[in-house]
mmCIF file of C-alpha atoms in Angstrom:
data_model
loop_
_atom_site.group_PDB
_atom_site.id
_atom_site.type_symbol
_atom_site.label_atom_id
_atom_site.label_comp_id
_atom_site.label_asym_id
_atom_site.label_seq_id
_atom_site.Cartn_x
_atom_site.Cartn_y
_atom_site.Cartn_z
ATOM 1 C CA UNK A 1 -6.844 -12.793 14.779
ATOM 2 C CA UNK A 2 -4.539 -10.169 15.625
ATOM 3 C CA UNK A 3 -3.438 -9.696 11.624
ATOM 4 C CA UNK A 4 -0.274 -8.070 10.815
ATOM 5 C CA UNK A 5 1.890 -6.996 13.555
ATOM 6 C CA UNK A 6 5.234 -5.208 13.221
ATOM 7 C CA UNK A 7 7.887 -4.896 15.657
ATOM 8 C CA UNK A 8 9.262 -2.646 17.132
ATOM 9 C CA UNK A 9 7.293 0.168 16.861
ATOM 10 C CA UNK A 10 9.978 2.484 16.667
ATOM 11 C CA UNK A 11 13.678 2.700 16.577
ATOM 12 C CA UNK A 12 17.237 4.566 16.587
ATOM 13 C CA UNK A 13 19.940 3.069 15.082
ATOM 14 C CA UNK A 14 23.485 5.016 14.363
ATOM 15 C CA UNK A 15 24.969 4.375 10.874
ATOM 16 C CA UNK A 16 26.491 1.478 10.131
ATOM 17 C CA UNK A 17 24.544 -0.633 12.550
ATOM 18 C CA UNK A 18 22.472 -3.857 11.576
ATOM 19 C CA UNK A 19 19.069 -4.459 12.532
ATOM 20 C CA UNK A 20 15.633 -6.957 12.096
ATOM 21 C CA UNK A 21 12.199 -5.700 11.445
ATOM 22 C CA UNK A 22 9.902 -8.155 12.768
ATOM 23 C CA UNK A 23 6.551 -8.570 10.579
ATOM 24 C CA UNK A 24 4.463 -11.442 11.547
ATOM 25 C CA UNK A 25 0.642 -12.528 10.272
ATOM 26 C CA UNK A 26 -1.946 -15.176 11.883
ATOM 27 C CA UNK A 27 -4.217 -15.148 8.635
ATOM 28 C CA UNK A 28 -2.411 -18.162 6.690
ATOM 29 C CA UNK A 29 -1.511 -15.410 4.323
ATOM 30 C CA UNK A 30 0.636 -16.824 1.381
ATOM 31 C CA UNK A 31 1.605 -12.722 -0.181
ATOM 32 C CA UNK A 32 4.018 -10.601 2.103
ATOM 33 C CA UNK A 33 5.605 -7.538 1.693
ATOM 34 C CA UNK A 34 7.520 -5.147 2.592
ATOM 35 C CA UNK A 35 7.222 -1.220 1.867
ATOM 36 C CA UNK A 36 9.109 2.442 3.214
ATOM 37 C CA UNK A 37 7.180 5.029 3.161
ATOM 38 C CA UNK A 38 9.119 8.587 3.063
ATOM 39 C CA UNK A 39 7.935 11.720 4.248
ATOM 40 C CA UNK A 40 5.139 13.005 2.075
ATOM 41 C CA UNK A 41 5.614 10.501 -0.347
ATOM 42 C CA UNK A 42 3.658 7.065 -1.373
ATOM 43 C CA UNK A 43 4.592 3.392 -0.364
ATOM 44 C CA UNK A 44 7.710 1.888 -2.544
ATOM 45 C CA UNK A 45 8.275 -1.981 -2.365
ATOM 46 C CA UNK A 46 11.133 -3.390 -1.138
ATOM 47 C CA UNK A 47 11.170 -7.174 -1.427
ATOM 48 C CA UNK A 48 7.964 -9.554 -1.895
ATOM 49 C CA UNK A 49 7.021 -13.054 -1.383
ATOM 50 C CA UNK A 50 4.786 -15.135 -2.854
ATOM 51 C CA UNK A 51 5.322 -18.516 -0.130
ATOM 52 C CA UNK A 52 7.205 -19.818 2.009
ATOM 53 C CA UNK A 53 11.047 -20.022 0.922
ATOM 54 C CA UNK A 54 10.202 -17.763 -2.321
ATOM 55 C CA UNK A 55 11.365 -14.109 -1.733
ATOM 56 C CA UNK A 56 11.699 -11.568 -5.181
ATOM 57 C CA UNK A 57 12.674 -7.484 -5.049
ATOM 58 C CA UNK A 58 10.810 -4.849 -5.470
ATOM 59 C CA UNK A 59 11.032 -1.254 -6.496
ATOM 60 C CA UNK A 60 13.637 -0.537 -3.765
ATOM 61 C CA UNK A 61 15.660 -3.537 -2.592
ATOM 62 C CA UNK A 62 19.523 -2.242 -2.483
ATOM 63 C CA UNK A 63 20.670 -2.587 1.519
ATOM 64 C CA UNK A 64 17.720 -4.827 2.862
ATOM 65 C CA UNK A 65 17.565 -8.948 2.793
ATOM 66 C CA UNK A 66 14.685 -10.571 3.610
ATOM 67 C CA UNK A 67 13.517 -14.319 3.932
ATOM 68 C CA UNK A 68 10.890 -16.563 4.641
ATOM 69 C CA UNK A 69 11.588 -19.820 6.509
ATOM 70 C CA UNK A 70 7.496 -19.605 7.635
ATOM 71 C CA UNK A 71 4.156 -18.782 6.594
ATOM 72 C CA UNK A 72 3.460 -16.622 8.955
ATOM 73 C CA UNK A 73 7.478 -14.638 9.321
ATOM 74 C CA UNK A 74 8.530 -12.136 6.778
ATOM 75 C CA UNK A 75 11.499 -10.167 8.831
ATOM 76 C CA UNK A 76 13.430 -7.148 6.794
ATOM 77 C CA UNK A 77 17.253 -6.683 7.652
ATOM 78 C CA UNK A 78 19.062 -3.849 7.444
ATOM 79 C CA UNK A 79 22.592 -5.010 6.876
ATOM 80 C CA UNK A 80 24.782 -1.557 7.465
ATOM 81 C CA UNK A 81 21.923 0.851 8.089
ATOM 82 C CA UNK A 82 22.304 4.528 6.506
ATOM 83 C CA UNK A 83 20.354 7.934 7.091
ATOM 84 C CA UNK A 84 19.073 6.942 3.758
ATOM 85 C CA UNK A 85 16.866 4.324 5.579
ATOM 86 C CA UNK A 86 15.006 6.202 7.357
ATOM 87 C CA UNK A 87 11.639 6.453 6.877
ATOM 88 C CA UNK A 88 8.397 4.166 7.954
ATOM 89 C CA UNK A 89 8.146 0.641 7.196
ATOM 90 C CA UNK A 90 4.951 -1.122 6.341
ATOM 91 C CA UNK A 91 4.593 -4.828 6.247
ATOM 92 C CA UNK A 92 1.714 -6.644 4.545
ATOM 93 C CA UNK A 93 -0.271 -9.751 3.479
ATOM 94 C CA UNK A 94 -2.897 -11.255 1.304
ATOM 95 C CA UNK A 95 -3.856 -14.636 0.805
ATOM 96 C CA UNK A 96 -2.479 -15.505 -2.259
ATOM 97 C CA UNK A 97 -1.426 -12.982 -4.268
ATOM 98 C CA UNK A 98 -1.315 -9.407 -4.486
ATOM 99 C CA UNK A 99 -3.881 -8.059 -5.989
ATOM 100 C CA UNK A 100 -6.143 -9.462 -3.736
ATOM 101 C CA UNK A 101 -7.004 -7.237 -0.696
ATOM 102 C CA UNK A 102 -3.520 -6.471 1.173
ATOM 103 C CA UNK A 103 -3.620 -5.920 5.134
ATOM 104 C CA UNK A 104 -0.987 -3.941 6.459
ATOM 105 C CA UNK A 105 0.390 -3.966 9.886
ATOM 106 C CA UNK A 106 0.658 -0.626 12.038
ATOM 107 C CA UNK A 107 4.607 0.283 10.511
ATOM 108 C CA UNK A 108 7.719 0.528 12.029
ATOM 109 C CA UNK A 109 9.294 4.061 12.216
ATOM 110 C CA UNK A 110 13.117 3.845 11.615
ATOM 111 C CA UNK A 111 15.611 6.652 12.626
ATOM 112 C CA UNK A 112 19.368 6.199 11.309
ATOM 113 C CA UNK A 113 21.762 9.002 12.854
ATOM 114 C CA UNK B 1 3.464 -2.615 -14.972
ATOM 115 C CA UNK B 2 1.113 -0.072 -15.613
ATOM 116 C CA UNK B 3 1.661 3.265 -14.183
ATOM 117 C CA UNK B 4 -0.769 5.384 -12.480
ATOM 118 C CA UNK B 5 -1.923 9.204 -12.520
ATOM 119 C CA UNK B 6 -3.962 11.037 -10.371
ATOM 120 C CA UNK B 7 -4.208 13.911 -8.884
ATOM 121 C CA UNK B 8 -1.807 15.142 -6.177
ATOM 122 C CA UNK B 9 -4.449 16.866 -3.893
ATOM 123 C CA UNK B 10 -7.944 17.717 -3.927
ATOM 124 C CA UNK B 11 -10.342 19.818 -1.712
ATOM 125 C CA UNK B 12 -14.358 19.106 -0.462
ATOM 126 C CA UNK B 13 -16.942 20.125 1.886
ATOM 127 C CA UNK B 14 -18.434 18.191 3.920
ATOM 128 C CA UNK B 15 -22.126 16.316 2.631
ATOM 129 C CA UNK B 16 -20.414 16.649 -0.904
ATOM 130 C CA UNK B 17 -19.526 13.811 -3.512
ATOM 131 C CA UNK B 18 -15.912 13.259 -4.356
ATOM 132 C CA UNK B 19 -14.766 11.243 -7.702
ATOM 133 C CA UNK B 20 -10.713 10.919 -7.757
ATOM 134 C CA UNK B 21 -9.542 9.829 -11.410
ATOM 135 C CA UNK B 22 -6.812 7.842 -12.000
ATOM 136 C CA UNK B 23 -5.337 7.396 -15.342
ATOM 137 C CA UNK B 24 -3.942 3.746 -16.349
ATOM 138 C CA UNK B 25 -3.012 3.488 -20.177
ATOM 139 C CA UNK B 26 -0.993 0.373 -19.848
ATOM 140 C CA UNK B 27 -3.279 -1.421 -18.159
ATOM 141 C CA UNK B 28 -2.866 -5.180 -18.872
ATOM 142 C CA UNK B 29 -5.952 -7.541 -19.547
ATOM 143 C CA UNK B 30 -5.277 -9.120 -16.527
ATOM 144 C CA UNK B 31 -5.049 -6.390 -14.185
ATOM 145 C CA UNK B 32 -7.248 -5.323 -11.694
ATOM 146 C CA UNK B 33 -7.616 -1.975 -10.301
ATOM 147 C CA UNK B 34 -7.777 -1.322 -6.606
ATOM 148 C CA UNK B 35 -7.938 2.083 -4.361
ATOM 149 C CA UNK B 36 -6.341 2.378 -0.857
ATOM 150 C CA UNK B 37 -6.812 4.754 1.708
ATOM 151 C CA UNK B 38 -4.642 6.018 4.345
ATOM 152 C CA UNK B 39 -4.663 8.633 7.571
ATOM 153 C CA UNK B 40 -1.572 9.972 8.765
ATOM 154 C CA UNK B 41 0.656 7.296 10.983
ATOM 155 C CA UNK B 42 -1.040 4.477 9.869
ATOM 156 C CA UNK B 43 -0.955 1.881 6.939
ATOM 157 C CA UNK B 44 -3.069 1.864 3.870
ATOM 158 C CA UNK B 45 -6.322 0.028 4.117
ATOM 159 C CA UNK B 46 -8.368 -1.767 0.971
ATOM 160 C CA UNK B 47 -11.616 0.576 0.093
ATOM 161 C CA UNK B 48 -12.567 -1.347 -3.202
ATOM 162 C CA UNK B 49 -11.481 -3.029 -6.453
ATOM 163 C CA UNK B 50 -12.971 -3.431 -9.947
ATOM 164 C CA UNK B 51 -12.072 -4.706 -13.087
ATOM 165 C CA UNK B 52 -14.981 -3.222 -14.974
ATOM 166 C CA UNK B 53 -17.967 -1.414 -15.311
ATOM 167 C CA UNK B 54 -18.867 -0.575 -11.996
ATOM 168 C CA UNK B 55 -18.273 -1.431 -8.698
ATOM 169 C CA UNK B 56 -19.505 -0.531 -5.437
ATOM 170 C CA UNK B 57 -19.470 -1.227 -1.810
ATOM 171 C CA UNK B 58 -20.844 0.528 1.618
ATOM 172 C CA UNK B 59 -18.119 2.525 1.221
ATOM 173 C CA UNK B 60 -17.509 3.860 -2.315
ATOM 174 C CA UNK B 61 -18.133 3.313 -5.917
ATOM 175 C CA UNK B 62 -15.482 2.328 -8.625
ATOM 176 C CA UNK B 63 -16.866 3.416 -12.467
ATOM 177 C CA UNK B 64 -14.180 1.979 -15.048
ATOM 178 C CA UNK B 65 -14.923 2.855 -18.158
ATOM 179 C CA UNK B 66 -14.595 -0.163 -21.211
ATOM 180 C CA UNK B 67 -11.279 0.806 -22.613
ATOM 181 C CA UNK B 68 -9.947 0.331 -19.092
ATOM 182 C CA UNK B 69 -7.569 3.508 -19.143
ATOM 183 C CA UNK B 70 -8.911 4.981 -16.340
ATOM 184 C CA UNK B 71 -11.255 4.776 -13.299
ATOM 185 C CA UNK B 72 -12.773 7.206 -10.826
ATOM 186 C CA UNK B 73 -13.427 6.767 -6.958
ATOM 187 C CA UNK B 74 -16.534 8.001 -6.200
ATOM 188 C CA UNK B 75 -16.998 8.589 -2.192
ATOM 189 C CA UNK B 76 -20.936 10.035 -1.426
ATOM 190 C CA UNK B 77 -20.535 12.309 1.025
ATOM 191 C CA UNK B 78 -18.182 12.914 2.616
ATOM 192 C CA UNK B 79 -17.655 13.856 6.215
ATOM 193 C CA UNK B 80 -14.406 15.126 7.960
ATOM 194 C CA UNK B 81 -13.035 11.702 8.656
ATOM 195 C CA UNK B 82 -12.576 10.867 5.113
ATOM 196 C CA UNK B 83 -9.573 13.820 5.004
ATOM 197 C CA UNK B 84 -6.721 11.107 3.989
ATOM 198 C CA UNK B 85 -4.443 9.458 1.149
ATOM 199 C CA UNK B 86 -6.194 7.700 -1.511
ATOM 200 C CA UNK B 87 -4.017 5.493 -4.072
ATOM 201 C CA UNK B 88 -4.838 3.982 -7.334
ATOM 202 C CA UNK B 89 -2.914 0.784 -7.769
ATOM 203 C CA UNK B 90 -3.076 -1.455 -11.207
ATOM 204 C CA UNK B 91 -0.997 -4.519 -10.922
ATOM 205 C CA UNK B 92 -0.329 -8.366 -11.872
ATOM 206 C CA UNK B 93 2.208 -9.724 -9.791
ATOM 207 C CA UNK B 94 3.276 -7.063 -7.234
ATOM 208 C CA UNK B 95 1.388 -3.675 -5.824
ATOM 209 C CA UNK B 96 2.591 -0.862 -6.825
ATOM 210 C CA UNK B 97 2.164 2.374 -4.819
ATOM 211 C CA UNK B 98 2.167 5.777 -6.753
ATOM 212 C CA UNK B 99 1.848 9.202 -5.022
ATOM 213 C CA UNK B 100 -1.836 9.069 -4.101
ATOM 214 C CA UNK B 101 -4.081 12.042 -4.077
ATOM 215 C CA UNK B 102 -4.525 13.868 -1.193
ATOM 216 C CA UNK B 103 -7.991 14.817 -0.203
ATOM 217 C CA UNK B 104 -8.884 17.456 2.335
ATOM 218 C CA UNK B 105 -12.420 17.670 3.556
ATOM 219 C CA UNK B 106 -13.710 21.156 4.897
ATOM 220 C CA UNK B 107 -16.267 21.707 7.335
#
């Protein structure tokens, strides 16, 4: 299994731009996520799902949509991206709900200029 | 959702035993309490997760007391490579990161 995989790795957008943060799993995981992660601080929560076509927000989910159309695809888009968004980007999954054991995938560092 | 409190940073020697307490006073009867870890550049990974009494693992120990207000990490000793992030999450229906403690292992 490769687990939770996150593309790209990095990148540069200017402000105002729109963009697609790719997070895919091979575990059959029914619980994604999606956190930022600022400099020094902890993980906030952007937008959740608990299935396929079920998406909810989290902590932070003002100027990201996400969707799930698959088990396995959980993409976050930035829909006019702001220096405000950038930060690190983790992606996760568990099987069925989260408070079992989350995996997280490698993150996604985001620049906005 | 119950918030968390722990401490922001914390300092060890090598060989020593580390216990990180994390206060939880709203803890729900259904939540469980689970501790991440995480090194710089990288995402958090599960260590271990109780609901009570005591838990442990080949990694760590969890001791949650019977109120449920609290727990404590307990890492045996530690070595260099344990210098990272550790976060105290209690939850029900999404995970919630707080700041995490940061602990710092001398040689």
């Amino acid at each position: 299994n490769a687990g939770v995989t996150q593309t790209p790795k990095f990148q540069v957008l200017k402000t105002g731009q729109s963009m697609t943060l790719q997070c895919a799993q091979d575990m059959n995981h029914e619980y994604m996520s999606w956190y930022r992660q600022d400099p020094g601080m902890g993980l906030r929560l952007i937008h959740y799902s608990v299935g396929a076509g079920i998406t909810d927000q989290g902590e932070v989910p003002n100027g990201y949509n996400v969707s799930r159309s698959t088990t396995e695809d959980f993409p976050l888009r930035l829909l006019s991206a702001a220096p405000s968004q950038t930060s690190v980007y983790f992606c996760a999954s568990s099987y069925s709900r989260a408070q079992e054991t989350q995996y997280f995938g490698p993150g996604t560092r985001l620049l906005v200029l | 959702l119950a918030k968390t409190t722990q401490p922001i940073s914390m300092d060890s020697y090598e060989g020593q035993e580390v216990n990180i307490t994390c206060s939880h006073n709203n803890i729900a009867t259904n939540d469980y309490i689970t501790w991440y870890q995480q090194f710089p550049s990288q995402g958090p990974r599960f260590i271990i997760q109780g609901y009570k009494t005591k838990v442990t693992n080949e990694v760590a120990s969890l001791f949650i007391p019977a109120d449920r207000k609290s727990s404590t990490l307990s890492l045996p000793r530690v070595s260099l490579s344990d210098t990272a992030v550790y976060y105290c999450l209690v939850n029900t229906g999404k995970l919630i990161f707080g700041q995490g403690t940061t602990l710092q292992v001398k040689p």
